[in-house]
Short mmCIF file of C-alpha atoms and ligand atoms in Angstrom, two decimals:
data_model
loop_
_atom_site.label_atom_id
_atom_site.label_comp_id
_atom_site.label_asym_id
_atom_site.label_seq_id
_atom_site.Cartn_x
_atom_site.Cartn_y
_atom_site.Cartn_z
CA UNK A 1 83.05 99.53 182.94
CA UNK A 2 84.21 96.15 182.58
CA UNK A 3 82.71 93.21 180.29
CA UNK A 4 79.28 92.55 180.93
CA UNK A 5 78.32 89.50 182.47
CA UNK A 6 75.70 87.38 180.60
CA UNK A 7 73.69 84.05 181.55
CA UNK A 8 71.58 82.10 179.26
CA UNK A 9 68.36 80.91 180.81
CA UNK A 10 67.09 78.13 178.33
CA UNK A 11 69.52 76.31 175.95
CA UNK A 12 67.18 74.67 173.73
CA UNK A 13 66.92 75.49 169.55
CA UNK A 14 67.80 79.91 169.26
CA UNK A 15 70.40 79.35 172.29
CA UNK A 16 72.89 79.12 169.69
CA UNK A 17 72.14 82.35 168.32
CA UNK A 18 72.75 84.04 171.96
CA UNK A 19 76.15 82.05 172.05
CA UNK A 20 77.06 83.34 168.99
CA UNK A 21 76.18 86.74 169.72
CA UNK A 22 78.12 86.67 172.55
CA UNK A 23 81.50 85.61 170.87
CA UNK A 24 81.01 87.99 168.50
CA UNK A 25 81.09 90.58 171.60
CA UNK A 26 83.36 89.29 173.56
CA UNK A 27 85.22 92.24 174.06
CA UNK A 28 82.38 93.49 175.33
CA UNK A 29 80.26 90.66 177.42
CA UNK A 30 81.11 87.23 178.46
CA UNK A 31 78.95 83.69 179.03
CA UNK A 32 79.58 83.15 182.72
CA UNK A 33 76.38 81.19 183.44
CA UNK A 34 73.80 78.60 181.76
CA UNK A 35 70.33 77.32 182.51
CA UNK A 36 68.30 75.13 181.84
CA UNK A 37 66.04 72.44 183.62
CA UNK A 38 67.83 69.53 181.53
CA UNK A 39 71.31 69.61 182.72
CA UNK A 40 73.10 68.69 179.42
CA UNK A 41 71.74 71.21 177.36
CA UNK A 42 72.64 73.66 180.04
CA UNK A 43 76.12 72.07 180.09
CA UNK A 44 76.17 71.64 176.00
CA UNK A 45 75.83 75.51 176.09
CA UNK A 46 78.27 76.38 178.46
CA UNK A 47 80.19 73.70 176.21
CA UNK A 48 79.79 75.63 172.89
CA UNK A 49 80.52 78.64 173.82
CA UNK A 50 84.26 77.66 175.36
CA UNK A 51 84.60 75.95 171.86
CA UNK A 52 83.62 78.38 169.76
CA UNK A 53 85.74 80.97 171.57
CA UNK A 54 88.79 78.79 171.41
CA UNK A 55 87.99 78.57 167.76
CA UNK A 56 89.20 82.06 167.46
CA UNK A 57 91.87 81.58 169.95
CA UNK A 58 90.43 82.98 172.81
CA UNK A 59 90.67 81.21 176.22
CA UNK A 60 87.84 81.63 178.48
CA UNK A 61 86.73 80.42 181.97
CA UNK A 62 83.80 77.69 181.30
CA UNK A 63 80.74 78.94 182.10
CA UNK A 64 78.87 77.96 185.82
CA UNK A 65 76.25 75.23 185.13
CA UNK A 66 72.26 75.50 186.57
CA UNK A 67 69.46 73.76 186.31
CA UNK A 68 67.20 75.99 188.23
CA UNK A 69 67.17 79.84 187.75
CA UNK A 70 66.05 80.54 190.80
CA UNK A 71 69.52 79.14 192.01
CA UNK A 72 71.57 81.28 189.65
CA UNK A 73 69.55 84.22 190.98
CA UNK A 74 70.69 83.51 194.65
CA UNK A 75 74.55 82.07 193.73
CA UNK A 76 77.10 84.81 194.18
CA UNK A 77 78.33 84.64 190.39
CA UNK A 78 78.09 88.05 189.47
CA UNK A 79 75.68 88.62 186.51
CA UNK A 80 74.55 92.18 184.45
CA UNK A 81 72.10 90.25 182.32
CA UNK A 82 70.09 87.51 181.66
CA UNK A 83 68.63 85.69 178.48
CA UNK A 84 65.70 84.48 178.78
CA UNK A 85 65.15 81.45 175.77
CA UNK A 86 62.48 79.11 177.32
CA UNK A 87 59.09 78.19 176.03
CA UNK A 88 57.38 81.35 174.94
CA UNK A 89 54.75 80.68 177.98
CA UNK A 90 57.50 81.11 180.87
CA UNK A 91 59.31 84.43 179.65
CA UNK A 92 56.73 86.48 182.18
CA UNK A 93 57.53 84.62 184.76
CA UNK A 94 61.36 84.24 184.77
CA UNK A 95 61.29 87.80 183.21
CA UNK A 96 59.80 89.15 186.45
CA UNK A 97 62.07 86.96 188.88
CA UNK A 98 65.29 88.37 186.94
CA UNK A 99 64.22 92.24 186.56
CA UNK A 100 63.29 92.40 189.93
CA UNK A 101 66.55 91.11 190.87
CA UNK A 102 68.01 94.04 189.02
CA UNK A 103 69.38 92.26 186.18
CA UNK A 104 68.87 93.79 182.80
CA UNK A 105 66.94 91.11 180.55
CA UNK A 106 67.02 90.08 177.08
CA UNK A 107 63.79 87.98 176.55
CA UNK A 108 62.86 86.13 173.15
CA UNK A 109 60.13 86.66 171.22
CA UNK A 110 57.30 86.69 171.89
CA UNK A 111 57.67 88.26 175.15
CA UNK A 112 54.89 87.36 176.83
CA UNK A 113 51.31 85.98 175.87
CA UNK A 114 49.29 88.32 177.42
CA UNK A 115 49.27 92.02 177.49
CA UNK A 116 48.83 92.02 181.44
CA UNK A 117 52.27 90.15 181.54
CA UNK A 118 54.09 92.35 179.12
CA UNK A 119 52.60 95.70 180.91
CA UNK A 120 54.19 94.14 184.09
CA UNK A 121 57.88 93.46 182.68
CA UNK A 122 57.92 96.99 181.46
CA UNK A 123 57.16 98.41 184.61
CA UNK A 124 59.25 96.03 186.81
CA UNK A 125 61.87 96.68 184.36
CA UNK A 126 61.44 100.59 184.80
CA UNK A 127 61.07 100.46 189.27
CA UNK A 128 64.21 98.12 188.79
CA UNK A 129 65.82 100.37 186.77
CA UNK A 130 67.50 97.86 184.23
CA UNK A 131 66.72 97.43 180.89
CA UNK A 132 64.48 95.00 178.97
CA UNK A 133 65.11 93.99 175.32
CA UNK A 134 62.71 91.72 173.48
CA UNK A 135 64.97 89.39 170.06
CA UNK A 136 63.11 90.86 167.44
CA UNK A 137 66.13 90.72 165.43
CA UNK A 138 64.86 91.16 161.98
CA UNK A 139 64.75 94.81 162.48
CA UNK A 140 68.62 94.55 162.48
CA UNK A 141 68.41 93.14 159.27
CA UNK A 142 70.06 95.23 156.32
CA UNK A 143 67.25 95.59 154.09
CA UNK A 144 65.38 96.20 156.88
CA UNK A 145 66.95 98.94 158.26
CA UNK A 146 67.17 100.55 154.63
CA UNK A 147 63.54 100.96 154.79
CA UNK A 148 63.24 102.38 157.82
CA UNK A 149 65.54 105.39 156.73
CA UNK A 150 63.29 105.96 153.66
CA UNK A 151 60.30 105.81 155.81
CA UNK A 152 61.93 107.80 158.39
CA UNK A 153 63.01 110.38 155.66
CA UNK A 154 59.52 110.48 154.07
CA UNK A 155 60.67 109.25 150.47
CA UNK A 156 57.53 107.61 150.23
CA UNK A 157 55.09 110.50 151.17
CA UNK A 158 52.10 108.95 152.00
CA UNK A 159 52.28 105.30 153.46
CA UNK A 160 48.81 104.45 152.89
CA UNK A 161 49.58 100.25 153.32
CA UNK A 162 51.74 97.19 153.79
CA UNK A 163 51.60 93.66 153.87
CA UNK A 164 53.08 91.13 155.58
CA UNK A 165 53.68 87.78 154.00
CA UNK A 166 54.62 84.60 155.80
CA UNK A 167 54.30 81.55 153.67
CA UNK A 168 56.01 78.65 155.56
CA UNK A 169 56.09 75.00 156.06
CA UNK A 170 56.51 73.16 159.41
CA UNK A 171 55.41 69.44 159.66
CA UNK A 172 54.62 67.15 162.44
CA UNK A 173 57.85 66.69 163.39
CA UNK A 174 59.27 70.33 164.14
CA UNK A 175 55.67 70.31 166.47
CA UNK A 176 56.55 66.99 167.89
CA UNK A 177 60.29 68.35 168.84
CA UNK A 178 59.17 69.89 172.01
CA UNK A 179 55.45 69.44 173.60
CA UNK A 180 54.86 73.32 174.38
CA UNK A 181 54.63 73.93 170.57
CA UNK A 182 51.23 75.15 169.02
CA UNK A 183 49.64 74.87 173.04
CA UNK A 184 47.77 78.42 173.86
CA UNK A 185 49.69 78.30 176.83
CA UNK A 186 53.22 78.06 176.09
CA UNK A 187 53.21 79.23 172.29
CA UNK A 188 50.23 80.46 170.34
CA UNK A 189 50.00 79.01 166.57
CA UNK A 190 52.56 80.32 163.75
CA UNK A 191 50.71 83.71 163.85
CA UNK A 192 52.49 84.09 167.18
CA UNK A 193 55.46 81.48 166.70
CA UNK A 194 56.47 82.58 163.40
CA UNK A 195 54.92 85.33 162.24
CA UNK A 196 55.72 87.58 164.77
CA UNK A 197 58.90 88.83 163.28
CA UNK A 198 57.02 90.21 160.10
CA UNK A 199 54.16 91.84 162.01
CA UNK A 200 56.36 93.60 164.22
CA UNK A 201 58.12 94.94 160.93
CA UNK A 202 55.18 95.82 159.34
CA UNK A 203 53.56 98.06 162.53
CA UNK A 204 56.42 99.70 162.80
CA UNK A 205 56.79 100.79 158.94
CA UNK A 206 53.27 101.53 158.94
CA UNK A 207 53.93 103.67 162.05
CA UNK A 208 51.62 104.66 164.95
CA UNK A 209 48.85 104.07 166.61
CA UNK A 210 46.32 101.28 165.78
CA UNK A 211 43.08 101.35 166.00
CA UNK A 212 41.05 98.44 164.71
CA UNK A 213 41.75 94.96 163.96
CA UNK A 214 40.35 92.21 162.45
CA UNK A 215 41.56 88.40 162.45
CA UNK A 216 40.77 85.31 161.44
CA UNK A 217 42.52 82.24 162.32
CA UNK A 218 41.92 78.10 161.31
CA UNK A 219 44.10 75.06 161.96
CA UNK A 220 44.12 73.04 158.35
CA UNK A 221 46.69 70.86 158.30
CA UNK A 222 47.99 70.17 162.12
CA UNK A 223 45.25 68.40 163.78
CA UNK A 224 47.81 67.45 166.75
CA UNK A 225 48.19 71.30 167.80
CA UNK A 226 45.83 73.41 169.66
CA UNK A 227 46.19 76.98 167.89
CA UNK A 228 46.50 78.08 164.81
CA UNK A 229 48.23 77.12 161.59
CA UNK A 230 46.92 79.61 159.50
CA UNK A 231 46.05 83.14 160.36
CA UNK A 232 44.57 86.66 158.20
CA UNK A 233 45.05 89.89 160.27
CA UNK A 234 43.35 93.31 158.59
CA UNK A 235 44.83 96.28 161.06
CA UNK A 236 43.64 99.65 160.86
CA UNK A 237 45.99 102.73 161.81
CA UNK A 238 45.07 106.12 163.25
CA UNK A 239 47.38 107.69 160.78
CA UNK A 240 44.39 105.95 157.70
CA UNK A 241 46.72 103.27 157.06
CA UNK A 242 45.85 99.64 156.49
CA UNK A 243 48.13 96.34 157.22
CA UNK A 244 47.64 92.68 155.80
CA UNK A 245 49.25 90.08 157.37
CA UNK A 246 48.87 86.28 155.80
CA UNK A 247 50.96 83.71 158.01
CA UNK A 248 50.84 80.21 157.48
CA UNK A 249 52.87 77.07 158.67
CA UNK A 250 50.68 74.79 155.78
CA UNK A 251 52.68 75.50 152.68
CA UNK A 252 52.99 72.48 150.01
CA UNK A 253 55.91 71.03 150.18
CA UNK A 254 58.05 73.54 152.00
CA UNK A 255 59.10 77.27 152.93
CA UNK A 256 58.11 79.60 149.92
CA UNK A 257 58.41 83.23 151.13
CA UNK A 258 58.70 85.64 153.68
CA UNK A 259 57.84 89.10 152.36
CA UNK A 260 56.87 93.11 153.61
CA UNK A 261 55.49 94.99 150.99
CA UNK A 262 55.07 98.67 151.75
CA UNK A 263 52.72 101.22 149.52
CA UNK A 264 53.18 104.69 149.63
CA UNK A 265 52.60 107.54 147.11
CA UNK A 266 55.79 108.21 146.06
CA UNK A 267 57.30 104.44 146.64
CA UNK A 268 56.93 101.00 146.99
CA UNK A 269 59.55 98.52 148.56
CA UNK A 270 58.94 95.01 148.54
CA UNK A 271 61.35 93.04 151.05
CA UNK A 272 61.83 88.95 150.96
CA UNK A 273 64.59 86.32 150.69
CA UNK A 274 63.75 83.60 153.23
CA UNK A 275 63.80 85.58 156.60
CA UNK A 276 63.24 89.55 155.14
CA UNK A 277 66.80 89.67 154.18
CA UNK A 278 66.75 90.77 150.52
CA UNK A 279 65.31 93.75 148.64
CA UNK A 280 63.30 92.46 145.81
CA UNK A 281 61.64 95.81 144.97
CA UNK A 282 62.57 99.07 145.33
CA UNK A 283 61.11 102.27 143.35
CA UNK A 284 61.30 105.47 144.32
CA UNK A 285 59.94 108.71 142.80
CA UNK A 286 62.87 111.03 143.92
CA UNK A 287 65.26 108.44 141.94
CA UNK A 288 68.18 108.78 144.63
CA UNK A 289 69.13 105.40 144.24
CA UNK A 290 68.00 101.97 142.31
CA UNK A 291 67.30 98.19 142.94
CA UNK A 292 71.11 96.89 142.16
CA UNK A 293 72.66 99.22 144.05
CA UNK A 294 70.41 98.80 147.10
CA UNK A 295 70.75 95.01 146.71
CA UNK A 296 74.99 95.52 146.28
CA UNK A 297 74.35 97.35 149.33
CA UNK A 298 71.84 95.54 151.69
CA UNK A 299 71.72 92.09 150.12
CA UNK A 300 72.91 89.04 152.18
CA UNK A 301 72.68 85.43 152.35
CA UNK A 302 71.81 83.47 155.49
CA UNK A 303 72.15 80.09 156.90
CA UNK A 304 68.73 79.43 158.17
CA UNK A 305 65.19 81.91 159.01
CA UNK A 306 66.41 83.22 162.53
CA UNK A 307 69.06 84.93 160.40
CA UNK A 308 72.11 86.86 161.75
CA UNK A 309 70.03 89.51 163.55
CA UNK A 310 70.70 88.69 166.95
CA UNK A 311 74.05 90.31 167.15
CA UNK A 312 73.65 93.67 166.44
CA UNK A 313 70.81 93.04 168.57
CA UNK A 314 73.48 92.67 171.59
CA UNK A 315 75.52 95.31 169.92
CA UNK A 316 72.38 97.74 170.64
CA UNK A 317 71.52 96.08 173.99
CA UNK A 318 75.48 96.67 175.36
CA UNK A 319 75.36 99.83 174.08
CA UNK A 320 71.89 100.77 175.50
CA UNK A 321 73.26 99.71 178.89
CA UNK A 322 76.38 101.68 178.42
CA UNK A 323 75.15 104.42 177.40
CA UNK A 324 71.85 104.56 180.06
CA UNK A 325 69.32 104.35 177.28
CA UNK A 326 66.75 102.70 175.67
CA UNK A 327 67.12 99.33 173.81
CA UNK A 328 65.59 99.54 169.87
CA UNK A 329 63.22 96.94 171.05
CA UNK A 330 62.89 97.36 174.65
CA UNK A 331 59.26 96.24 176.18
CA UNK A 332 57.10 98.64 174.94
CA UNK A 333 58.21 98.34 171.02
CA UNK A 334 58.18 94.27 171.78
CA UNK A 335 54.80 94.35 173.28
CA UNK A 336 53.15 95.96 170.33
CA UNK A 337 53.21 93.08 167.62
CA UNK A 338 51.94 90.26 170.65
CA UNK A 339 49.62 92.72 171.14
CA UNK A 340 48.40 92.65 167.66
CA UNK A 341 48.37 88.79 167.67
CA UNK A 342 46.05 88.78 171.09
CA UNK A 343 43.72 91.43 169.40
CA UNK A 344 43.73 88.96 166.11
CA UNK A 345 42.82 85.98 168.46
CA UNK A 346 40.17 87.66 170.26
CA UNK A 347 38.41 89.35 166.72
CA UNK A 348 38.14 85.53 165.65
CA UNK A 349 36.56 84.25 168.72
CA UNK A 350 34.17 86.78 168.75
CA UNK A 351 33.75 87.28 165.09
CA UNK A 352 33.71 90.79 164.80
CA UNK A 353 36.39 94.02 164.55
CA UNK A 354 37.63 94.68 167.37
CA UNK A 355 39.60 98.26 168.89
CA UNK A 356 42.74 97.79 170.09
CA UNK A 357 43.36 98.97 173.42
N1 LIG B 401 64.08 85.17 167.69
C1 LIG B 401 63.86 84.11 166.92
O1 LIG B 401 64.00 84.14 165.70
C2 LIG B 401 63.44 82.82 167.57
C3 LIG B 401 63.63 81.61 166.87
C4 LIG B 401 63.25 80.42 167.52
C5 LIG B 401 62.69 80.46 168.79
N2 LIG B 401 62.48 81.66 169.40
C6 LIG B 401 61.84 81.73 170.73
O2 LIG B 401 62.79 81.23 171.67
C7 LIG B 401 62.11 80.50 172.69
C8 LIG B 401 62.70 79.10 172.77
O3 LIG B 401 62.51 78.43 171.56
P1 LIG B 401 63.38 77.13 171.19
O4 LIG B 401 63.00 76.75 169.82
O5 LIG B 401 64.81 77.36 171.52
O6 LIG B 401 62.75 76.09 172.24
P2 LIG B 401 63.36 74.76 172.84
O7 LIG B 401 62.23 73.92 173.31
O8 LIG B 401 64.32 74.17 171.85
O9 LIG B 401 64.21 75.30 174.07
C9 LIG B 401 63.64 75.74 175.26
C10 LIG B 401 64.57 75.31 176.38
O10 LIG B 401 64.14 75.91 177.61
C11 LIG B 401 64.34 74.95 178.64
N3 LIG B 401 63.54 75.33 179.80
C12 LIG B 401 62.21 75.17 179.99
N4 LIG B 401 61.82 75.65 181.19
C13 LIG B 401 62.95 76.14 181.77
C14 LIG B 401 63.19 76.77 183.02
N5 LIG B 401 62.22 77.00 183.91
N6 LIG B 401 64.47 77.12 183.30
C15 LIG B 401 65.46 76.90 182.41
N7 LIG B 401 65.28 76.29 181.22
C16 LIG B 401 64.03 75.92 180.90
C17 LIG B 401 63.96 73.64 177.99
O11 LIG B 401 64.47 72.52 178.72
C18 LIG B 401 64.58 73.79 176.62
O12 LIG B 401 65.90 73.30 176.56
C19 LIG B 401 60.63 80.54 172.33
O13 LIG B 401 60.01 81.57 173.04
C20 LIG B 401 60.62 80.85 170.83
O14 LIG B 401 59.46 81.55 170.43
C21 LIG B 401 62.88 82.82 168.83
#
């Protein structure tokens, strides 16, 4: 098999990250197409990623330039896979228009806004026969993948809970960057925006099915959006577990932390750093390793909060098509922490638990 053939639908903000990604791989997978409804930022993509290829001294064709991804479906570039990196409220739809035009699909998070929508990509995705892959690329992260040995291998015994921590600031201007943000329709509020990342960790360390969740959500600080800016989610697993999540976007005067604590009998692991990417606790009572030499091993520094996850992201997603398999996060693991989010929403309209179906 040849490279794979990649096209970016949405060059806004994360595009970058995809770029990246994709010169890291290029022996692999190659830009040939961009997208967006604003032609420069298509073209500044296409742009950026010749650049940053010739940066390592690699010549490449430049990319073919669209505005409209319905056109890109019908052109006769040949294309394995699109990204999908639009506003959050049209992944569904362009999701649905690429699967079913057999193209395997990495869409962003989150990776829909309702659960109808999300059962719908997984199941065009399956009848298509391609594979989806939703960018939750913090569980990629080192630290983060640390854990989920020693959960897989039982050091802690009993995981009885976990929290998820996401203290951040965002002001009127990041919501004033781009109209969709903090609208019901095209976003959510940070517990869907930002936080996300952190409750997908912490369902899957907890493990399992859920069965009752609780929410409560307010908007404090951000009069000018529509959903929430701060957001409490109690979640209640089959297995007796319970998960905490605190997300907020109000945080005087800026960022504090991002953290995932996890309790279990025999351990406790607390991950932070700004985006989950340093081990700040770690205590174990079978004493195979300690703290420095987990941080020596897993410890590293990042430029910003999306982090550097997105590349072994593609590394799983090339390899998942190679290899006819499952991505990590393919729909069904991606749906599960939207799904959370909805359930959250819903418990705080009608003020009550409520079982998650
Ligand atoms: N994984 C992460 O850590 C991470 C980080 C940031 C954003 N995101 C997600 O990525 C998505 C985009 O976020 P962003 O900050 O880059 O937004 P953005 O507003 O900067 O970019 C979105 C781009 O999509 C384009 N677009 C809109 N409709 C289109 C269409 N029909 N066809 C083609 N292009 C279209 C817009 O013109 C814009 O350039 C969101 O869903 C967001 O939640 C993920």
């Amino acid at each position: 098999m040849g490279k794979l053939k990649f096209a970016i639908v949405g060059c806004g903000r994360i595009a970058y990250k995809h770029v990246e990604a994709l010169v890291h791989h290029h022996l692999q997978a190659e830009l040939v197409a961009t997208c967006d409804v604003v032609l420069e930022q298509a073209a500044s993509k296409a742009q950026q990623y010749v650049d940053k290829m010739q940066e390592q001294s690699l010549g490449v064709a430049m990319p073919q330039v669209y505005t409209d991804y319905g056109q890109l479906l019908q052109s006769n570039v040949a294309i394995d896979v699109i990204v999908i990196a639009t506003e959050s409220g049209k992944h569904a739809d362009i999701s649905m228009a690429c699967l079913t035009a057999k193209k395997h699909v990495i869409v962003e998070k989150p990776m829909a806004l309702s659960t109808q929508d999300a059962d719908d990509m997984i199941l065009c995705a399956q009848e298509n026969d391609v594979k989806l892959c939703v960018s939750h690329q913090n569980r990629f992260n080192l630290p983060i993948k640390k854990l989920r040995q020693a959960v897989e291998s039982g050091r802690f015994g009993r995981i009885f809970a976990g929290n998820a921590r996401i203290l951040w600031n965002r002001n009127e201007n990041y919501y004033t960057q781009a109209p969709w943000r903090g609208t019901y329709a095209q976003d959510g509020g940070c517990l869907m925006n930002q936080c996300i990342h952190n409750i997908d960790l912490l369902q899957w360390m907890l493990g399992g099915e859920i069965t009752k969740v609780q929410g409560m959500v307010a908007n404090y600080l951000h009069p000018y959006i529509e959903a929430e800016d701060y957001g409490s989610i109690q979640l209640q697993f089959k297995n007796g577990a319970i998960g905490n999540v605190e997300g907020t976007v109000c945080v005087y005067p800026q960022n504090l932390e991002e953290t995932l604590t996890i309790l279990g009998e025999k351990g406790t692991v607390v991950i932070g750093g700004p985006a989950l990417n340093k081990v700040v606790v770690w205590q174990f009572a079978d004493e195979q390793d300690n703290l420095a030499q987990i941080q020596a091993e897993c410890n590293h520094d990042i430029d910003n909060v999306y982090g550097w996850g997105h590349t072994p992201l593609y590394a799983d997603m090339i390899d998942s098509i190679r290899c006819n398999r499952h991505p990590l996060i393919d729909g069904v693991e991606g749906k599960k922490s939207m799904s959370i989010i909805l359930h959250a929403y819903l418990a705080n309209r009608l003020q009550q638990t409520v079982d998650f179906t």
